[in-house]
Coordinates of C-alpha atoms in Angstrom, one line a residue:
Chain A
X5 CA 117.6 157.8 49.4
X6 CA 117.4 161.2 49.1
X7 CA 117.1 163.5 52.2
X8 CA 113.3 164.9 51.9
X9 CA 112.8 161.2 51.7
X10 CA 114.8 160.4 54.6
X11 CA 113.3 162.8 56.5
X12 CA 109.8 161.3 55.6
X13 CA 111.0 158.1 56.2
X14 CA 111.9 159.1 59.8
X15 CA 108.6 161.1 60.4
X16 CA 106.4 157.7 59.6
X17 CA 108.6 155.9 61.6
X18 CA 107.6 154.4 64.8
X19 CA 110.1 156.2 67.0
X20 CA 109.2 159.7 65.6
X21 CA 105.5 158.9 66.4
X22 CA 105.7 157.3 69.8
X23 CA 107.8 160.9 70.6
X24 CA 110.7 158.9 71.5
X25 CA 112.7 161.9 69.3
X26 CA 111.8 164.2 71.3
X27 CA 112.8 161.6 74.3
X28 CA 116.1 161.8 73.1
X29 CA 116.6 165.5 72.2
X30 CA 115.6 166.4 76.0
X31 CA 118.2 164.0 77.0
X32 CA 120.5 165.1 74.7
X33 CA 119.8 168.9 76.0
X34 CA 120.1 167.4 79.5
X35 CA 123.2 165.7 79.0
X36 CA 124.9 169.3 77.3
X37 CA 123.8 171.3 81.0
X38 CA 125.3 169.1 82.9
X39 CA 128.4 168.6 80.8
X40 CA 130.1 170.8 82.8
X41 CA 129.9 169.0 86.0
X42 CA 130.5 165.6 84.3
X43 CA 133.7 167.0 83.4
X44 CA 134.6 168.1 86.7
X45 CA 133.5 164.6 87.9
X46 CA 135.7 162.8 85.7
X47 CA 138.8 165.2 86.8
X48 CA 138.1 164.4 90.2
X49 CA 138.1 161.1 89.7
X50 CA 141.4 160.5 87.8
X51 CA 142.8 162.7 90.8
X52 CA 141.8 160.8 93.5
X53 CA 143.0 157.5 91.8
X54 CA 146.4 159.0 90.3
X55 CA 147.4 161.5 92.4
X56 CA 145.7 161.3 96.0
X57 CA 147.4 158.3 97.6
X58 CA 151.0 159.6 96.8
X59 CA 150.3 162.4 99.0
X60 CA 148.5 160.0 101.9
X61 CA 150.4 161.2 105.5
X62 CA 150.3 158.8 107.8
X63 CA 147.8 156.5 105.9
X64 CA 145.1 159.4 105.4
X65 CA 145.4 160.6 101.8
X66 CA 143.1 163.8 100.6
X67 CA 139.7 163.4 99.4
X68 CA 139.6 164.7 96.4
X69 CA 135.7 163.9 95.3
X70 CA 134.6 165.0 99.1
X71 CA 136.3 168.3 98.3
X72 CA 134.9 168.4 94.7
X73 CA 131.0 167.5 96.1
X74 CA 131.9 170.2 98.9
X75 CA 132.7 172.8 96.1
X76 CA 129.3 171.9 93.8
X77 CA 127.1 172.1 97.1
X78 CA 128.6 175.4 97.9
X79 CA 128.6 177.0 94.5
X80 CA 125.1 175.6 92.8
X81 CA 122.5 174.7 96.0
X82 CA 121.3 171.5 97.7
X83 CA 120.3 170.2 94.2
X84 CA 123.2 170.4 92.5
X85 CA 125.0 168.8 96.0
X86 CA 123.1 166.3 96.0
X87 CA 123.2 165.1 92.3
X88 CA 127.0 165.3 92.2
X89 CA 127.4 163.8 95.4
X90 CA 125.5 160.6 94.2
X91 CA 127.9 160.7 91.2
X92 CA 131.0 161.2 92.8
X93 CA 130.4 158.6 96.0
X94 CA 129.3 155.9 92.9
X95 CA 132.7 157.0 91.6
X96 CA 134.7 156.6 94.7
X97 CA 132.6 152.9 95.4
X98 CA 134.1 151.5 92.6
X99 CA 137.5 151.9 94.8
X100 CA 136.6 150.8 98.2
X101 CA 135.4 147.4 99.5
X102 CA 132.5 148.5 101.2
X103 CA 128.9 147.3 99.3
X104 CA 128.5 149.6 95.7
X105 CA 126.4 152.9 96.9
X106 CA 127.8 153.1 100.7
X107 CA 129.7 156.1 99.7
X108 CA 126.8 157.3 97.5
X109 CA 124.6 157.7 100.1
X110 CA 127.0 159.4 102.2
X111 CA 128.1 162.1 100.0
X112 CA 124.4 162.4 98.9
X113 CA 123.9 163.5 102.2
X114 CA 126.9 165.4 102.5
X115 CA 126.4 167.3 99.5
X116 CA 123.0 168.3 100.4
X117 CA 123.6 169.0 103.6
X118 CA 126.6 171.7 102.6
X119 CA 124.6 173.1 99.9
X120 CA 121.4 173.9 102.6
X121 CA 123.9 175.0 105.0
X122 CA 125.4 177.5 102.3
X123 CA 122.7 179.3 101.1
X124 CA 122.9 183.0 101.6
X125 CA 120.4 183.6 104.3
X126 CA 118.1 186.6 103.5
X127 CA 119.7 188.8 106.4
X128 CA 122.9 188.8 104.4
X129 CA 121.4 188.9 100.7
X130 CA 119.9 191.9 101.8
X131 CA 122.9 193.4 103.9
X132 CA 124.6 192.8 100.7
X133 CA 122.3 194.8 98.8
X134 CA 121.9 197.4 101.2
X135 CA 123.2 201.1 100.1
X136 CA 123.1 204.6 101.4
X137 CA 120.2 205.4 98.2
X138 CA 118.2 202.1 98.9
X139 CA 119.2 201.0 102.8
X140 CA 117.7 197.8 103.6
X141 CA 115.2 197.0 106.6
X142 CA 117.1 197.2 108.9
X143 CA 118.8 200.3 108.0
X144 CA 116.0 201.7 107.9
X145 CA 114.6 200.4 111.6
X146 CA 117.8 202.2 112.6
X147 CA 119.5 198.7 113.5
X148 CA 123.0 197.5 112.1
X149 CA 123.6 194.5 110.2
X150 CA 126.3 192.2 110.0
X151 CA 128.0 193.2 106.7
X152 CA 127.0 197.2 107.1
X153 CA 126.0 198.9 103.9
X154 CA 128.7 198.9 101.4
X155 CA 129.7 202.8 100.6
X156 CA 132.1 203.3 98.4
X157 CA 135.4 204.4 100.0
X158 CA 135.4 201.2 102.1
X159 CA 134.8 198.9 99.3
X160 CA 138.2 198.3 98.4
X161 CA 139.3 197.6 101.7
X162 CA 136.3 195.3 101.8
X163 CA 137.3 193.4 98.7
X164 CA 140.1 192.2 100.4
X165 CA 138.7 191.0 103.5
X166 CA 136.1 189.5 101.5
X167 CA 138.6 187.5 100.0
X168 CA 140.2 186.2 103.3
X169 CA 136.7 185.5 104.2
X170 CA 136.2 183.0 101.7
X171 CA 139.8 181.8 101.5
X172 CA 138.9 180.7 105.1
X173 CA 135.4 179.4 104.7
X174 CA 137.1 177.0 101.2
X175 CA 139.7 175.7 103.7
X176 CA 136.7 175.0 106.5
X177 CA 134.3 173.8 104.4
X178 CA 136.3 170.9 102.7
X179 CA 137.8 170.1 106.0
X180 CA 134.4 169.6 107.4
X181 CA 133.2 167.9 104.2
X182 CA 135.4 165.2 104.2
X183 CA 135.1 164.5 107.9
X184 CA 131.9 164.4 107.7
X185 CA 131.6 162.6 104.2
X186 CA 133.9 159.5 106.1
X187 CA 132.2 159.4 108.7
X188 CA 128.5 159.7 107.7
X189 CA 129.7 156.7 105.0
X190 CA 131.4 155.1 107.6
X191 CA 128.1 155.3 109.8
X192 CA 126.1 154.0 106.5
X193 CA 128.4 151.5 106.2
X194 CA 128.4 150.2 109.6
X195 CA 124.5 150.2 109.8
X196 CA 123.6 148.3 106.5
X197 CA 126.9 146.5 105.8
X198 CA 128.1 145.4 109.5
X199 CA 131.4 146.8 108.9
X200 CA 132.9 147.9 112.2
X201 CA 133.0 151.9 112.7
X202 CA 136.2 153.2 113.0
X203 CA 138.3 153.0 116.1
X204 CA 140.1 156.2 117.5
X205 CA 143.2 154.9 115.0
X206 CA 140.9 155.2 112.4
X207 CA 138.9 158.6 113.5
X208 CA 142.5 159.9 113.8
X209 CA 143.3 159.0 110.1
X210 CA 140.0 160.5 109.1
X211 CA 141.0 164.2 111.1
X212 CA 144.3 164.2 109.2
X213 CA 142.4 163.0 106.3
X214 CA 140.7 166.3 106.6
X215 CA 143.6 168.2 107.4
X216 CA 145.3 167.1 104.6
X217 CA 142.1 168.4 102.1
X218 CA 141.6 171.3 103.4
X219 CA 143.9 173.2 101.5
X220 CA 142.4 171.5 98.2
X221 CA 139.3 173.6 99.2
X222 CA 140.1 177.1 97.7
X223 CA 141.7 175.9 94.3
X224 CA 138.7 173.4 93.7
X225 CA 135.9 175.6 94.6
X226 CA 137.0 178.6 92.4
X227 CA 138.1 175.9 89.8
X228 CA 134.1 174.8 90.1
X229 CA 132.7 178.5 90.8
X230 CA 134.0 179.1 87.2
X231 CA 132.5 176.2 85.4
X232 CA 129.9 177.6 83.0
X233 CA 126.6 177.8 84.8
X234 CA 124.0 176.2 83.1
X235 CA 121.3 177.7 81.0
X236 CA 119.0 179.5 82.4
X237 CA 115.0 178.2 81.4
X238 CA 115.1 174.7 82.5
X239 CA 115.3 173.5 85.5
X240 CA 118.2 174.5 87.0
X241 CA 119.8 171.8 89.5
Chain B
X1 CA 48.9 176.6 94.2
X2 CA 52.5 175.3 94.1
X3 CA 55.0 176.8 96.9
X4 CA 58.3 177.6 95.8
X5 CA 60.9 177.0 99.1
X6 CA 63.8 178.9 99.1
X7 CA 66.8 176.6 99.6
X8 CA 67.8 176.6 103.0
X9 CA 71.8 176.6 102.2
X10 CA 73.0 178.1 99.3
X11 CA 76.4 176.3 98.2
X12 CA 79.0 177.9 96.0
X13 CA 79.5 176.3 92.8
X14 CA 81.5 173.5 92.6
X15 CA 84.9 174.6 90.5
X16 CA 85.4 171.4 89.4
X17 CA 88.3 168.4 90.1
X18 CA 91.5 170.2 91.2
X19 CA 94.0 171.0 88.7
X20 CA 96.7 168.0 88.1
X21 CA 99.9 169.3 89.7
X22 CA 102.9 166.7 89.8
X23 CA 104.4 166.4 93.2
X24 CA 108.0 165.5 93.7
X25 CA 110.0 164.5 95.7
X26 CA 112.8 166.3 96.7
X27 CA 115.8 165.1 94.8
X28 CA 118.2 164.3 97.7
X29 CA 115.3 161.5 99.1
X30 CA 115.0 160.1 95.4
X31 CA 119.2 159.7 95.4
X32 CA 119.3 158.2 99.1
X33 CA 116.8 155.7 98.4
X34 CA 118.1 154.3 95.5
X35 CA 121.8 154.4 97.0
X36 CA 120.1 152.6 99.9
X37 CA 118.6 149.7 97.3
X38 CA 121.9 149.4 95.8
X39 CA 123.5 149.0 99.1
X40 CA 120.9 146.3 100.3
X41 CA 121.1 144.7 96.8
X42 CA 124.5 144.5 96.9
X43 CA 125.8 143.5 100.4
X44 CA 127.4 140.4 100.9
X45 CA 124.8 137.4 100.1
X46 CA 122.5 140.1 98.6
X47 CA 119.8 139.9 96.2
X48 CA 122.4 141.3 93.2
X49 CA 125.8 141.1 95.2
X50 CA 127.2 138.9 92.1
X51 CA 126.2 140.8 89.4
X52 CA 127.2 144.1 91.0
X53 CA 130.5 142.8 91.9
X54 CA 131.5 141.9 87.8
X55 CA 129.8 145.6 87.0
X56 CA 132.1 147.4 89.8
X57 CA 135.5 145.0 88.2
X58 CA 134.6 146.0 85.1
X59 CA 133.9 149.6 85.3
X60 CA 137.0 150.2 87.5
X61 CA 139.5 148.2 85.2
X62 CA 139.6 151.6 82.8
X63 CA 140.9 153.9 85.6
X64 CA 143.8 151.1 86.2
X65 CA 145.8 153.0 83.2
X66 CA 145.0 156.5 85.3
X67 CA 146.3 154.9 88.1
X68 CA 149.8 153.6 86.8
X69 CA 150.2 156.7 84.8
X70 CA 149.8 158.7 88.2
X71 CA 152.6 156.4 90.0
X72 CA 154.8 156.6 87.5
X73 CA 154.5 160.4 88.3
X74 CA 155.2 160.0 91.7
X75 CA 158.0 157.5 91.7
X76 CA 160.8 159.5 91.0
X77 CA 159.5 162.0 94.3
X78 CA 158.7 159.4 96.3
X79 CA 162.4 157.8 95.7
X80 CA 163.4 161.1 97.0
X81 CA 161.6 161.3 99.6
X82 CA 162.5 157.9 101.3
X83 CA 166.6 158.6 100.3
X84 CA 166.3 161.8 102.0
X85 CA 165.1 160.0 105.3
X86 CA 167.1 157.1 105.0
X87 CA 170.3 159.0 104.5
X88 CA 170.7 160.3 107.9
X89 CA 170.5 156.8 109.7
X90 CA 172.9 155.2 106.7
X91 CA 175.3 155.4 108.5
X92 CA 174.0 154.1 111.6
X93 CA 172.7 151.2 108.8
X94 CA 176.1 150.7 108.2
X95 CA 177.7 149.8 111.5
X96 CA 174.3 147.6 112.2
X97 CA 175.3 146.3 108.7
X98 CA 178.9 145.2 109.8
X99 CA 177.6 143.1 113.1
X100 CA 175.0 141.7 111.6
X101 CA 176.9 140.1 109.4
X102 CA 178.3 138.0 111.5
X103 CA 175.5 136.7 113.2
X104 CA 174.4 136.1 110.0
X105 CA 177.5 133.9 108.1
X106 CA 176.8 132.0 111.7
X107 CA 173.2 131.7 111.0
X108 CA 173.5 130.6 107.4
X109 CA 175.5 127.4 108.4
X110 CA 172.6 126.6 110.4
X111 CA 169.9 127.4 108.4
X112 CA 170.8 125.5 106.0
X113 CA 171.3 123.0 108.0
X114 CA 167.7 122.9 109.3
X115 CA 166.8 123.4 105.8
X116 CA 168.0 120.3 104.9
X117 CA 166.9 118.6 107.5
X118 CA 163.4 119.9 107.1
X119 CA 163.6 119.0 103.2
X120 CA 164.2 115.6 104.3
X121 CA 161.6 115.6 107.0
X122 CA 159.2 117.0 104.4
X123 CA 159.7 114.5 102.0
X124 CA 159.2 111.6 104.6
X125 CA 156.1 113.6 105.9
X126 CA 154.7 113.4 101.8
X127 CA 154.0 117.1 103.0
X128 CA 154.0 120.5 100.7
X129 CA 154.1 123.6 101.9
X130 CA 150.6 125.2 102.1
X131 CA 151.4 127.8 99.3
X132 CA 152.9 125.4 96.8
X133 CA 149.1 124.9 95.7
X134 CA 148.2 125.1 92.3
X135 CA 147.8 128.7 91.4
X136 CA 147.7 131.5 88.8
X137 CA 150.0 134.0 88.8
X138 CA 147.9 137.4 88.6
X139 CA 150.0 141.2 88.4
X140 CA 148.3 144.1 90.7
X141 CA 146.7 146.4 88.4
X142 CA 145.5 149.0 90.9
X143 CA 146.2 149.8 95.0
X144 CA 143.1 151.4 95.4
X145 CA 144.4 154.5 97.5
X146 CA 144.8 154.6 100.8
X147 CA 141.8 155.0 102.2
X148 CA 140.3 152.3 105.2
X149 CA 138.5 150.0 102.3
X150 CA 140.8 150.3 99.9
X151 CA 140.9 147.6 97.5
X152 CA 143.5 145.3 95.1
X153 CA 142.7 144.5 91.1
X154 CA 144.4 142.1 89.3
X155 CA 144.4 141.6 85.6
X156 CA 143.0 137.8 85.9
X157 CA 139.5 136.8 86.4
X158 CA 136.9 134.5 86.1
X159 CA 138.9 133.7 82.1
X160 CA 141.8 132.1 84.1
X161 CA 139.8 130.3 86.9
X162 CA 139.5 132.5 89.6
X163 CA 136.9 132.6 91.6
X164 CA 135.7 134.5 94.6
X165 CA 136.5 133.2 98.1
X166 CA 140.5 132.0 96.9
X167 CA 142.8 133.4 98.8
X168 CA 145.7 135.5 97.4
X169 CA 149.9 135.1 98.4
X170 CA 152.4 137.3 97.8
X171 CA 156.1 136.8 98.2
X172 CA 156.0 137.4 101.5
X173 CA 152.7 135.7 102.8
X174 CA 148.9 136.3 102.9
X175 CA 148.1 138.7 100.6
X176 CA 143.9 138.4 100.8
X177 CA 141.1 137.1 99.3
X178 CA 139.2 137.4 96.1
X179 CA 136.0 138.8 96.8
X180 CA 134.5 139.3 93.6
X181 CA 135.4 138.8 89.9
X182 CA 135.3 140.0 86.5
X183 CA 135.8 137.9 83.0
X184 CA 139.4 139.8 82.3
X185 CA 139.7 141.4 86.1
X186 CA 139.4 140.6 89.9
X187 CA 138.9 142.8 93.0
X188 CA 141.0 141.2 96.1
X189 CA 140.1 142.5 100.1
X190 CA 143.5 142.7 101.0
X191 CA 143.8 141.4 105.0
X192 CA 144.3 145.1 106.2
X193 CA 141.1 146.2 105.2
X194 CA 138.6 146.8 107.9
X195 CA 135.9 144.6 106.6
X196 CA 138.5 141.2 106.7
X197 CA 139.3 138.9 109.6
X198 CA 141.7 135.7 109.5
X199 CA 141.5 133.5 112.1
X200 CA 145.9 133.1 113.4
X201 CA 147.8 130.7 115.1
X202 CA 151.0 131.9 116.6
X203 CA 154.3 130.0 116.9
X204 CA 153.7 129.3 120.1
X205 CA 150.2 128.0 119.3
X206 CA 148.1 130.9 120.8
X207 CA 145.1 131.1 118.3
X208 CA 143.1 134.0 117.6
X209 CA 141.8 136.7 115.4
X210 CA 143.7 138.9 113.2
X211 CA 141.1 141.8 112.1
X212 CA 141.8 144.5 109.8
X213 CA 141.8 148.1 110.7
X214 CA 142.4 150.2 107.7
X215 CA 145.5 150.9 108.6
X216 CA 149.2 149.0 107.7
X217 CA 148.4 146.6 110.5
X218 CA 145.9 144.0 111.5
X219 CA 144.8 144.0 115.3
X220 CA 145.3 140.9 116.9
X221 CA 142.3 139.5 119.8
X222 CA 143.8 136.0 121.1
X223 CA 140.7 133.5 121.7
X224 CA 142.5 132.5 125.3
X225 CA 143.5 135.9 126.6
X226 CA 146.3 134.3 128.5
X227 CA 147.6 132.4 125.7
X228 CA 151.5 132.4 125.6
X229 CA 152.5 135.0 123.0
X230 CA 155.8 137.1 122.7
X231 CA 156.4 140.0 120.1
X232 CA 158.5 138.6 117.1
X233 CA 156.2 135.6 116.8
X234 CA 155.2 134.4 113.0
X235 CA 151.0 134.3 113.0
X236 CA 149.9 131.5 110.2
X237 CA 146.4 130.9 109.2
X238 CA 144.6 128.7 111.4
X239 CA 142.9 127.0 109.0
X240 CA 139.5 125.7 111.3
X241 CA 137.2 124.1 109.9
X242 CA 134.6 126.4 107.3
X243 CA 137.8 128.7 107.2
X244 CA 138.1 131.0 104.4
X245 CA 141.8 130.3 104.6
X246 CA 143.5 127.0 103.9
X247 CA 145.8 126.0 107.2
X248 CA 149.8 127.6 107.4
X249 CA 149.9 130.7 105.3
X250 CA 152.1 133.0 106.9
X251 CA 150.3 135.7 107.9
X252 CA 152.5 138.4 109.7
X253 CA 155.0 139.0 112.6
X254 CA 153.0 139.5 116.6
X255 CA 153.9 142.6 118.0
X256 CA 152.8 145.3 120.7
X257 CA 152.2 144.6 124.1
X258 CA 149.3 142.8 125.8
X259 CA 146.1 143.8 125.0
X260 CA 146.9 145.8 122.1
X261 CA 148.6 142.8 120.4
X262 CA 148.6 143.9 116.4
X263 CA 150.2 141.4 113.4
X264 CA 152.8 143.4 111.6
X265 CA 152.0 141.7 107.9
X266 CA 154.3 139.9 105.6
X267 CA 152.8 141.4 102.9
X268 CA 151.5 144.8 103.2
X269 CA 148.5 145.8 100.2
X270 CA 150.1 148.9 99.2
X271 CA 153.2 147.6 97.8
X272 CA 152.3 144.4 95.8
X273 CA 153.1 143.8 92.1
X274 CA 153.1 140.4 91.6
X275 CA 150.4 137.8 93.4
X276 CA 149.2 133.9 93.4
X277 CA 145.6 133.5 93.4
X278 CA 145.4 129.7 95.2
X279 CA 142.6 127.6 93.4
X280 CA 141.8 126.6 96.8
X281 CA 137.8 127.4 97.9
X282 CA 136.4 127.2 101.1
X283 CA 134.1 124.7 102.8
X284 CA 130.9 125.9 101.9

């Protein structure tokens, strides 16, 4: 068959007509944005099964997907926090005895939570964009602002801090993720499943648990941060 | 001569039906609800529990490779590790070495003894030890982390005859129970986990619960609260009747004090290699 005929062949077919091709090719597309992330999923995963419970102290060993979900939320919004959070809690069910989809729901709601909670608020977008040649509002109301306007001789300095600044809020933020993430899935758990919530043994494990992540926090996010963003035009996540 | 009435409202032109516009729903609420379905599906005597048990042994058997791989990593640091903090009480080890040895040459006269006492007392009894069941020997593909639910795999399933509900022994004692099974792989609660509770008898013939925490013990709630118990005591499955546990697998070794009585197991989940699956089920 040669390929004019081939391709005529396709376009009569019954799967060209109903549009199923086109079906497929916006899948496809879909599937090639959110390659990225799948990736970072999958590294996640082989981490927390391979690596995560030789470091365990005391029983609690680092949550490596909580961390990861922590990371998307913070870098790509509530959408994206949510999506991968559903992904990465049906990845870590697979491991746990609790029913399949206890820890999806958690992280769901972990993952959108963060990603809300980490939006720039417009106060600071604008402080951010503030200069002497374009102040902001409140510049111009005569008030201050939390960041000040950036001028140039204290920019360097400001770099810096900056840095510190989100060294600290990495380390917070996937502390607080997988607390929260074990204990909203322990909650979930407990409420559909009858498993008992965790004693103060266990709420203990679950504070070292997110001791133990935190420091995951600023590697993983700026690992994340750097995946390549996906293309602008469709709907971003 | 016809009168004309002005009308007494004038209404705008209808603009016609409202334009299509797709609502919906916010993301997050579309993931929650169907991680809720699966949940409720899947429970324990759920619509889809079954099913959804073989797809979760299936899909996880892949990552077993991932997980060996990463323990043969660790080995070598972890073997470090545990002979840098065993090398300051070795020598402590040793002297405790040198007197227990001679309780134990005395102890081995009358162990065996008793040993042969009790082979002959079995044999007259026509009894067998509650382990000695026919069973399939399975090997522990993947611990499952540490985490509070953390659970076993081994690399036999429903192919070999095992079934969910059949309890699992290692070397030492109770291992678990099946809960749910593949064609080529099984998933195992081990008695830790927080979701598993095995009804005990003590030595001494205190009965009670032994419920898992999470942790590397089980905590212990005696049915009498003033049952005779001492710390040291072997706990063996009870064995009532609809027990998911056949009668006299050892369990673990009492300990703590009163009212915060835990069983120290024989056979701790996180450092199993080799397992029997009983074919023993449970009265339904």
């Amino acid at each position: 068959m040669t390929v004019p005929a081939a391709v005529r062949h396709w376009e009569r077919s019954i799967v060209c007509r109903a549009g199923l091709d086109r079906l497929v090719r916006d899948r496809v597309a879909g599937v090639r944005r959110h390659a990225p992330l799948g990736a970072a999923l999958l590294t996640a995963l082989m981490l927390h099964v391979a690596v995560a419970p030789h470091l365990a102290v005391r029983g609690a060993a680092p949550e490596v997907m909580l961390v990861a979900v922590a990371g998307v939320a913070v870098s790509r919004g509530p959408r994206a926090g949510a999506a991968f959070g559903f992904a990465a809690g049906f990845g870590a069910d697979l491991f746990l005895a609790t029913p399949l989809g206890t820890a999806a729901l958690g992280y769901t709601l972990v993952g959108h939570a963060l990603g809300r909670r980490s939006r720039p608020s417009a106060a600071r977008m604008a402080a951010a964009l503030c200069r002497p040649d374009s102040p902001c509002f409140a510049c111009r109301a005569g008030r201050k602002h939390a960041a000040g306007p950036a001028v140039e001789p204290v920019r360097l300095r400001r770099r810096a801090a900056n840095r510190r600044a989100a060294l600290r809020q990495a380390v917070l933020l996937a502390g607080v993720a997988v607390a929260a993430g074990r204990i909203v899935t322990a909650a979930v758990a407990m409420a559909l499943a009858g498993v008992p919530f965790p004693d103060t043994a266990g709420l203990r494990r679950v504070a070292i648990a997110a001791i133990v992540s935190a420091p995951l926090g600023p590697p993983a996010f700026a690992a994340i941060r750097r995946l390549p963003a996906p293309p602008s035009g469709g709907r971003s996540p | 001569m016809k009168v004309v009435h002005p009308p007494l409202l004038r209404l705008p032109a209808w603009p016609g039906p409202r334009p299509a516009v797709a609502v919906r729903p916010p993301l997050v609420a579309v993931l929650a609800a169907s991680a809720l379905t699966l949940v409720l599906v899947g429970r324990p005597g759920g619509l889809l529990a079954g099913p959804l048990g073989t797809a979760r042994a299936v899909a996880r058997a892949p990552f077993a490779p991932v997980e060996s791989a990463g323990a043969a990593a660790f080995r070598p640091l972890e073997a470090v590790g545990s002979a840098w903090s065993r090398g300051g009480v070795l020598a402590e080890a040793k002297a405790e070495t040198a007197r227990a040895q001679e309780q134990v040459s005395s102890q081995a006269a009358r162990a065996s003894a008793l040993e042969a006492e009790n082979a002959r007392l079995t044999a007259l009894l026509h009894l067998d030890g509650p382990g000695a069941g026919d069973g399939v020997a399975a090997r522990v593909l993947s611990v499952g982390g540490a985490g509070p639910a953390a659970t076993l795999v081994l690399d036999r399933g429903s192919n070999d005859g095992i079934a969910a509900g059949m309890p699992v022994l290692a070397a030492g004692g109770l291992a678990g129970r099946v809960v749910e099974v593949g064609p080529r792989q099984s998933i195992v609660l081990p008695v830790t986990a927080a979701t598993s509770a095995v009804g005990v008898r003590t030595a001494a013939g205190a009965a009670g619960v032994a419920q898992g925490r999470g942790g590397l013990v089980l905590r212990l709630d005696l049915l009498d609260p003033n049952a005779p118990v001492a710390g040291g005591d072997p706990a063996v499955t009870s064995g009532l009747r609809h027990s998911r546990f056949p009668a006299g697998l050892p369990v673990g070794r009492v300990a703590g004090a009163r009212g915060h009585l835990v069983v120290e197991p024989f056979a701790p989940p996180d450092r199993l290699e080799v397992v029997k699956v009983l074919r023993w089920r449970p009265e339904p």
